[in-house]
Amino acid sequence: MRLDRLVGHLSELGRNAVREKLASGSISVGGDVERNGQRDVSTFEAVAMDSQVLQDRTVRYVLLHKPAGILSATSDPVHKTVIDLISESWADELHLAGRLDRATTGLVILTNDGAFSESLTQPGAVVPKTYLVTTDLPISDEVITAFETGMRFEKEDITTQAAIVERLAPCETRLTIYEGKHHQIKRMFARFEIRVTALHRESIGDYRLTDDFLPGDYRTFKPDACEEK
Ligand code: URA
């Protein structure tokens, strides 16, 4: 956003007053006096006026092990949400980079960095997501072939990318998909009249739940710090 508009918005000063503040050197960006109101300022740059902080947002990234029964939403009048599990003063700034159904367990990523969440979720982003799937019926070779070939989803007008399927037991599969369509895995199995009885997301791209990561646990991370993934 342009600096003059941001200052006007955050300080509630009128356009002329903002111009005067800029001209008198009262506005700083990242600690340095800034007189150019037309320059762009990102959400994460510190902006101050007369030493009063107007914006000072730290970029946040969180991995969370979502337990069953918790909503993948930022607020809800009835049900507990993933945000309710994060006991940090900044939890309300976060949004989800991809949702899980209420009964589904496993990894969700939250952030206040829109560009980062878009890199994981926007159409065309090729990010593998791996799930452990338990079903009410055994998985046949026909099902595996269909998943590995790609399936047509008329509503969204897409054909899924070839999934990776690992049969762990007759009714247990490790499945990697590359899209994140609504109820995608349940709908894939439903084509074959198979019901998903438990679903757990193990990983999103390079980010995975390690064994010590219990339901309800969360951790902050930095996207470039390999050891924290
Ligand atoms: N597919 C589903 O059907 N549900 C989820 O929660 C995630 C993927």
PDB file of N, CA and C in Angstrom, residues 45-110:
ATOM      1  N   GLU A  45       6.559  -3.889   7.172  1.00  0.00           N
ATOM      2  CA  GLU A  45       7.516  -2.826   7.470  1.00  0.00           C
ATOM      3  C   GLU A  45       6.993  -1.984   8.634  1.00  0.00           C
ATOM      4  N   ALA A  46       7.911  -1.610   9.525  1.00  0.00           N
ATOM      5  CA  ALA A  46       7.521  -0.800  10.685  1.00  0.00           C
ATOM      6  C   ALA A  46       7.328   0.646  10.234  1.00  0.00           C
ATOM      7  N   VAL A  47       6.171   1.208  10.558  1.00  0.00           N
ATOM      8  CA  VAL A  47       5.881   2.603  10.199  1.00  0.00           C
ATOM      9  C   VAL A  47       5.554   3.366  11.482  1.00  0.00           C
ATOM     10  N   ALA A  48       6.195   4.539  11.660  1.00  0.00           N
ATOM     11  CA  ALA A  48       5.942   5.337  12.867  1.00  0.00           C
ATOM     12  C   ALA A  48       5.690   6.790  12.474  1.00  0.00           C
ATOM     13  N   MET A  49       4.927   7.481  13.349  1.00  0.00           N
ATOM     14  CA  MET A  49       4.654   8.905  13.141  1.00  0.00           C
ATOM     15  C   MET A  49       4.945   9.613  14.461  1.00  0.00           C
ATOM     16  N   ASP A  50       5.830  10.590  14.437  1.00  0.00           N
ATOM     17  CA  ASP A  50       6.221  11.291  15.672  1.00  0.00           C
ATOM     18  C   ASP A  50       6.594  10.271  16.760  1.00  0.00           C
ATOM     19  N   SER A  51       7.334   9.259  16.379  1.00  0.00           N
ATOM     20  CA  SER A  51       7.781   8.188  17.288  1.00  0.00           C
ATOM     21  C   SER A  51       6.654   7.297  17.808  1.00  0.00           C
ATOM     22  N   GLN A  52       5.428   7.515  17.314  1.00  0.00           N
ATOM     23  CA  GLN A  52       4.331   6.620  17.715  1.00  0.00           C
ATOM     24  C   GLN A  52       4.229   5.508  16.664  1.00  0.00           C
ATOM     25  N   VAL A  53       4.232   4.256  17.118  1.00  0.00           N
ATOM     26  CA  VAL A  53       4.208   3.136  16.165  1.00  0.00           C
ATOM     27  C   VAL A  53       2.822   3.040  15.526  1.00  0.00           C
ATOM     28  N   LEU A  54       2.779   3.080  14.193  1.00  0.00           N
ATOM     29  CA  LEU A  54       1.501   2.918  13.485  1.00  0.00           C
ATOM     30  C   LEU A  54       1.334   1.481  13.011  1.00  0.00           C
ATOM     31  N   GLN A  55       2.447   0.905  12.584  1.00  0.00           N
ATOM     32  CA  GLN A  55       2.393  -0.479  12.092  1.00  0.00           C
ATOM     33  C   GLN A  55       3.709  -1.154  12.449  1.00  0.00           C
ATOM     34  N   ASP A  56       3.622  -2.300  13.086  1.00  0.00           N
ATOM     35  CA  ASP A  56       4.847  -3.058  13.373  1.00  0.00           C
ATOM     36  C   ASP A  56       4.476  -4.527  13.436  1.00  0.00           C
ATOM     37  N   ARG A  57       4.350  -5.094  12.275  1.00  0.00           N
ATOM     38  CA  ARG A  57       3.865  -6.462  12.204  1.00  0.00           C
ATOM     39  C   ARG A  57       5.022  -7.393  11.875  1.00  0.00           C
ATOM     40  N   THR A  58       5.183  -8.419  12.699  1.00  0.00           N
ATOM     41  CA  THR A  58       6.221  -9.413  12.434  1.00  0.00           C
ATOM     42  C   THR A  58       5.610 -10.513  11.587  1.00  0.00           C
ATOM     43  N   VAL A  59       6.376 -10.980  10.617  1.00  0.00           N
ATOM     44  CA  VAL A  59       5.866 -12.066   9.782  1.00  0.00           C
ATOM     45  C   VAL A  59       5.897 -13.364  10.600  1.00  0.00           C
ATOM     46  N   ARG A  60       4.802 -14.131  10.537  1.00  0.00           N
ATOM     47  CA  ARG A  60       4.659 -15.340  11.381  1.00  0.00           C
ATOM     48  C   ARG A  60       4.310 -16.547  10.524  1.00  0.00           C
ATOM     49  N   TYR A  61       4.900 -17.675  10.893  1.00  0.00           N
ATOM     50  CA  TYR A  61       4.601 -18.949  10.224  1.00  0.00           C
ATOM     51  C   TYR A  61       4.445 -20.003  11.318  1.00  0.00           C
ATOM     52  N   VAL A  62       3.366 -20.779  11.242  1.00  0.00           N
ATOM     53  CA  VAL A  62       3.081 -21.767  12.293  1.00  0.00           C
ATOM     54  C   VAL A  62       2.717 -23.108  11.662  1.00  0.00           C
ATOM     55  N   LEU A  63       3.313 -24.181  12.207  1.00  0.00           N
ATOM     56  CA  LEU A  63       2.872 -25.548  11.890  1.00  0.00           C
ATOM     57  C   LEU A  63       2.037 -26.014  13.066  1.00  0.00           C
ATOM     58  N   LEU A  64       0.875 -26.579  12.790  1.00  0.00           N
ATOM     59  CA  LEU A  64      -0.023 -27.021  13.868  1.00  0.00           C
ATOM     60  C   LEU A  64      -0.496 -28.443  13.585  1.00  0.00           C
ATOM     61  N   HIS A  65      -0.546 -29.260  14.621  1.00  0.00           N
ATOM     62  CA  HIS A  65      -1.145 -30.600  14.501  1.00  0.00           C
ATOM     63  C   HIS A  65      -2.614 -30.471  14.906  1.00  0.00           C
ATOM     64  N   LYS A  66      -3.473 -30.429  13.903  1.00  0.00           N
ATOM     65  CA  LYS A  66      -4.907 -30.231  14.193  1.00  0.00           C
ATOM     66  C   LYS A  66      -5.531 -31.521  14.728  1.00  0.00           C
ATOM     67  N   PRO A  67      -6.144 -31.448  15.907  1.00  0.00           N
ATOM     68  CA  PRO A  67      -6.851 -32.630  16.410  1.00  0.00           C
ATOM     69  C   PRO A  67      -8.222 -32.754  15.723  1.00  0.00           C
ATOM     70  N   ALA A  68      -8.846 -33.911  15.823  1.00  0.00           N
ATOM     71  CA  ALA A  68     -10.201 -34.083  15.281  1.00  0.00           C
ATOM     72  C   ALA A  68     -11.162 -33.172  16.040  1.00  0.00           C
ATOM     73  N   GLY A  69     -12.178 -32.686  15.347  1.00  0.00           N
ATOM     74  CA  GLY A  69     -13.220 -31.889  16.010  1.00  0.00           C
ATOM     75  C   GLY A  69     -12.947 -30.395  16.020  1.00  0.00           C
ATOM     76  N   ILE A  70     -11.759 -29.988  15.582  1.00  0.00           N
ATOM     77  CA  ILE A  70     -11.400 -28.560  15.576  1.00  0.00           C
ATOM     78  C   ILE A  70     -11.620 -28.016  14.161  1.00  0.00           C
ATOM     79  N   LEU A  71     -12.205 -26.843  14.081  1.00  0.00           N
ATOM     80  CA  LEU A  71     -12.511 -26.264  12.760  1.00  0.00           C
ATOM     81  C   LEU A  71     -11.295 -25.587  12.133  1.00  0.00           C
ATOM     82  N   SER A  72     -11.115 -25.798  10.843  1.00  0.00           N
ATOM     83  CA  SER A  72     -10.099 -25.050  10.088  1.00  0.00           C
ATOM     84  C   SER A  72     -10.727 -23.718   9.682  1.00  0.00           C
ATOM     85  N   ALA A  73     -10.780 -22.798  10.635  1.00  0.00           N
ATOM     86  CA  ALA A  73     -11.366 -21.476  10.388  1.00  0.00           C
ATOM     87  C   ALA A  73     -10.695 -20.529  11.363  1.00  0.00           C
ATOM     88  N   THR A  74     -10.856 -19.225  11.121  1.00  0.00           N
ATOM     89  CA  THR A  74     -10.216 -18.273  12.035  1.00  0.00           C
ATOM     90  C   THR A  74     -11.153 -17.884  13.181  1.00  0.00           C
ATOM     91  N   SER A  75     -12.461 -18.024  12.974  1.00  0.00           N
ATOM     92  CA  SER A  75     -13.392 -17.802  14.086  1.00  0.00           C
ATOM     93  C   SER A  75     -14.674 -18.568  13.807  1.00  0.00           C
ATOM     94  N   ASP A  76     -15.365 -18.903  14.867  1.00  0.00           N
ATOM     95  CA  ASP A  76     -16.641 -19.603  14.724  1.00  0.00           C
ATOM     96  C   ASP A  76     -17.438 -19.388  16.004  1.00  0.00           C
ATOM     97  N   PRO A  77     -18.740 -19.105  15.871  1.00  0.00           N
ATOM     98  CA  PRO A  77     -19.524 -18.827  17.077  1.00  0.00           C
ATOM     99  C   PRO A  77     -19.735 -20.055  17.957  1.00  0.00           C
ATOM    100  N   VAL A  78     -19.584 -21.238  17.391  1.00  0.00           N
ATOM    101  CA  VAL A  78     -19.930 -22.458  18.153  1.00  0.00           C
ATOM    102  C   VAL A  78     -18.699 -23.330  18.426  1.00  0.00           C
ATOM    103  N   HIS A  79     -17.958 -23.627  17.357  1.00  0.00           N
ATOM    104  CA  HIS A  79     -16.899 -24.628  17.495  1.00  0.00           C
ATOM    105  C   HIS A  79     -15.540 -23.993  17.753  1.00  0.00           C
ATOM    106  N   LYS A  80     -14.686 -24.760  18.407  1.00  0.00           N
ATOM    107  CA  LYS A  80     -13.301 -24.346  18.614  1.00  0.00           C
ATOM    108  C   LYS A  80     -12.573 -24.353  17.268  1.00  0.00           C
ATOM    109  N   THR A  81     -11.733 -23.373  17.045  1.00  0.00           N
ATOM    110  CA  THR A  81     -11.006 -23.304  15.772  1.00  0.00           C
ATOM    111  C   THR A  81      -9.511 -23.492  16.010  1.00  0.00           C
ATOM    112  N   VAL A  82      -8.776 -23.652  14.920  1.00  0.00           N
ATOM    113  CA  VAL A  82      -7.316 -23.806  15.024  1.00  0.00           C
ATOM    114  C   VAL A  82      -6.684 -22.584  15.705  1.00  0.00           C
ATOM    115  N   ILE A  83      -7.261 -21.405  15.500  1.00  0.00           N
ATOM    116  CA  ILE A  83      -6.711 -20.191  16.136  1.00  0.00           C
ATOM    117  C   ILE A  83      -6.820 -20.303  17.657  1.00  0.00           C
ATOM    118  N   ASP A  84      -7.894 -20.937  18.142  1.00  0.00           N
ATOM    119  CA  ASP A  84      -8.070 -21.086  19.603  1.00  0.00           C
ATOM    120  C   ASP A  84      -6.971 -21.945  20.223  1.00  0.00           C
ATOM    121  N   LEU A  85      -6.265 -22.726  19.397  1.00  0.00           N
ATOM    122  CA  LEU A  85      -5.203 -23.597  19.929  1.00  0.00           C
ATOM    123  C   LEU A  85      -3.860 -22.870  20.041  1.00  0.00           C
ATOM    124  N   ILE A  86      -3.791 -21.656  19.495  1.00  0.00           N
ATOM    125  CA  ILE A  86      -2.505 -20.935  19.457  1.00  0.00           C
ATOM    126  C   ILE A  86      -2.510 -19.851  20.525  1.00  0.00           C
ATOM    127  N   SER A  87      -1.812 -20.116  21.632  1.00  0.00           N
ATOM    128  CA  SER A  87      -1.850 -19.141  22.736  1.00  0.00           C
ATOM    129  C   SER A  87      -0.738 -18.107  22.568  1.00  0.00           C
ATOM    130  N   GLU A  88      -0.934 -17.236  21.605  1.00  0.00           N
ATOM    131  CA  GLU A  88       0.009 -16.150  21.342  1.00  0.00           C
ATOM    132  C   GLU A  88      -0.814 -14.882  21.126  1.00  0.00           C
ATOM    133  N   SER A  89      -0.244 -13.740  21.507  1.00  0.00           N
ATOM    134  CA  SER A  89      -0.984 -12.480  21.362  1.00  0.00           C
ATOM    135  C   SER A  89      -1.287 -12.164  19.900  1.00  0.00           C
ATOM    136  N   TRP A  90      -0.495 -12.741  18.978  1.00  0.00           N
ATOM    137  CA  TRP A  90      -0.651 -12.436  17.558  1.00  0.00           C
ATOM    138  C   TRP A  90      -1.488 -13.484  16.818  1.00  0.00           C
ATOM    139  N   ALA A  91      -2.088 -14.433  17.528  1.00  0.00           N
ATOM    140  CA  ALA A  91      -2.805 -15.541  16.862  1.00  0.00           C
ATOM    141  C   ALA A  91      -3.890 -15.030  15.909  1.00  0.00           C
ATOM    142  N   ASP A  92      -4.564 -13.932  16.292  1.00  0.00           N
ATOM    143  CA  ASP A  92      -5.663 -13.437  15.463  1.00  0.00           C
ATOM    144  C   ASP A  92      -5.215 -12.872  14.119  1.00  0.00           C
ATOM    145  N   GLU A  93      -3.907 -12.628  13.960  1.00  0.00           N
ATOM    146  CA  GLU A  93      -3.407 -12.117  12.666  1.00  0.00           C
ATOM    147  C   GLU A  93      -3.330 -13.226  11.619  1.00  0.00           C
ATOM    148  N   LEU A  94      -3.390 -14.482  12.068  1.00  0.00           N
ATOM    149  CA  LEU A  94      -3.062 -15.599  11.164  1.00  0.00           C
ATOM    150  C   LEU A  94      -4.235 -16.005  10.286  1.00  0.00           C
ATOM    151  N   HIS A  95      -3.913 -16.551   9.140  1.00  0.00           N
ATOM    152  CA  HIS A  95      -4.915 -17.224   8.310  1.00  0.00           C
ATOM    153  C   HIS A  95      -4.345 -18.590   7.887  1.00  0.00           C
ATOM    154  N   LEU A  96      -5.214 -19.431   7.382  1.00  0.00           N
ATOM    155  CA  LEU A  96      -4.810 -20.800   7.037  1.00  0.00           C
ATOM    156  C   LEU A  96      -4.306 -20.900   5.602  1.00  0.00           C
ATOM    157  N   ALA A  97      -3.223 -21.642   5.431  1.00  0.00           N
ATOM    158  CA  ALA A  97      -2.758 -21.963   4.078  1.00  0.00           C
ATOM    159  C   ALA A  97      -3.284 -23.361   3.761  1.00  0.00           C
ATOM    160  N   GLY A  98      -4.598 -23.462   3.543  1.00  0.00           N
ATOM    161  CA  GLY A  98      -5.217 -24.755   3.238  1.00  0.00           C
ATOM    162  C   GLY A  98      -5.920 -25.332   4.455  1.00  0.00           C
ATOM    163  N   ARG A  99      -7.145 -25.815   4.224  1.00  0.00           N
ATOM    164  CA  ARG A  99      -7.976 -26.296   5.331  1.00  0.00           C
ATOM    165  C   ARG A  99      -8.024 -27.824   5.389  1.00  0.00           C
ATOM    166  N   LEU A 100      -8.449 -28.310   6.539  1.00  0.00           N
ATOM    167  CA  LEU A 100      -8.790 -29.732   6.686  1.00  0.00           C
ATOM    168  C   LEU A 100     -10.237 -29.800   7.159  1.00  0.00           C
ATOM    169  N   ASP A 101     -10.927 -30.886   6.814  1.00  0.00           N
ATOM    170  CA  ASP A 101     -12.284 -31.081   7.326  1.00  0.00           C
ATOM    171  C   ASP A 101     -12.239 -31.202   8.847  1.00  0.00           C
ATOM    172  N   ARG A 102     -13.389 -30.988   9.476  1.00  0.00           N
ATOM    173  CA  ARG A 102     -13.410 -30.963  10.950  1.00  0.00           C
ATOM    174  C   ARG A 102     -12.906 -32.283  11.548  1.00  0.00           C
ATOM    175  N   ALA A 103     -13.287 -33.408  10.953  1.00  0.00           N
ATOM    176  CA  ALA A 103     -12.881 -34.704  11.522  1.00  0.00           C
ATOM    177  C   ALA A 103     -11.446 -35.076  11.157  1.00  0.00           C
ATOM    178  N   THR A 104     -10.879 -34.421  10.149  1.00  0.00           N
ATOM    179  CA  THR A 104      -9.525 -34.768   9.702  1.00  0.00           C
ATOM    180  C   THR A 104      -8.489 -34.247  10.687  1.00  0.00           C
ATOM    181  N   THR A 105      -7.459 -35.040  10.907  1.00  0.00           N
ATOM    182  CA  THR A 105      -6.371 -34.635  11.803  1.00  0.00           C
ATOM    183  C   THR A 105      -5.130 -34.311  10.968  1.00  0.00           C
ATOM    184  N   GLY A 106      -4.147 -33.710  11.631  1.00  0.00           N
ATOM    185  CA  GLY A 106      -2.851 -33.563  10.970  1.00  0.00           C
ATOM    186  C   GLY A 106      -2.423 -32.136  10.721  1.00  0.00           C
ATOM    187  N   LEU A 107      -1.481 -32.022   9.797  1.00  0.00           N
ATOM    188  CA  LEU A 107      -0.742 -30.766   9.616  1.00  0.00           C
ATOM    189  C   LEU A 107      -1.568 -29.664   8.947  1.00  0.00           C
ATOM    190  N   VAL A 108      -1.618 -28.513   9.606  1.00  0.00           N
ATOM    191  CA  VAL A 108      -2.075 -27.293   8.932  1.00  0.00           C
ATOM    192  C   VAL A 108      -1.001 -26.219   9.122  1.00  0.00           C
ATOM    193  N   ILE A 109      -0.924 -25.335   8.146  1.00  0.00           N
ATOM    194  CA  ILE A 109       0.037 -24.231   8.199  1.00  0.00           C
ATOM    195  C   ILE A 109      -0.749 -22.937   8.310  1.00  0.00           C
ATOM    196  N   LEU A 110      -0.338 -22.103   9.269  1.00  0.00           N
ATOM    197  CA  LEU A 110      -0.959 -20.791   9.420  1.00  0.00           C
ATOM    198  C   LEU A 110       0.115 -19.716   9.281  1.00  0.00           C
TER     199      LEU A 110
END
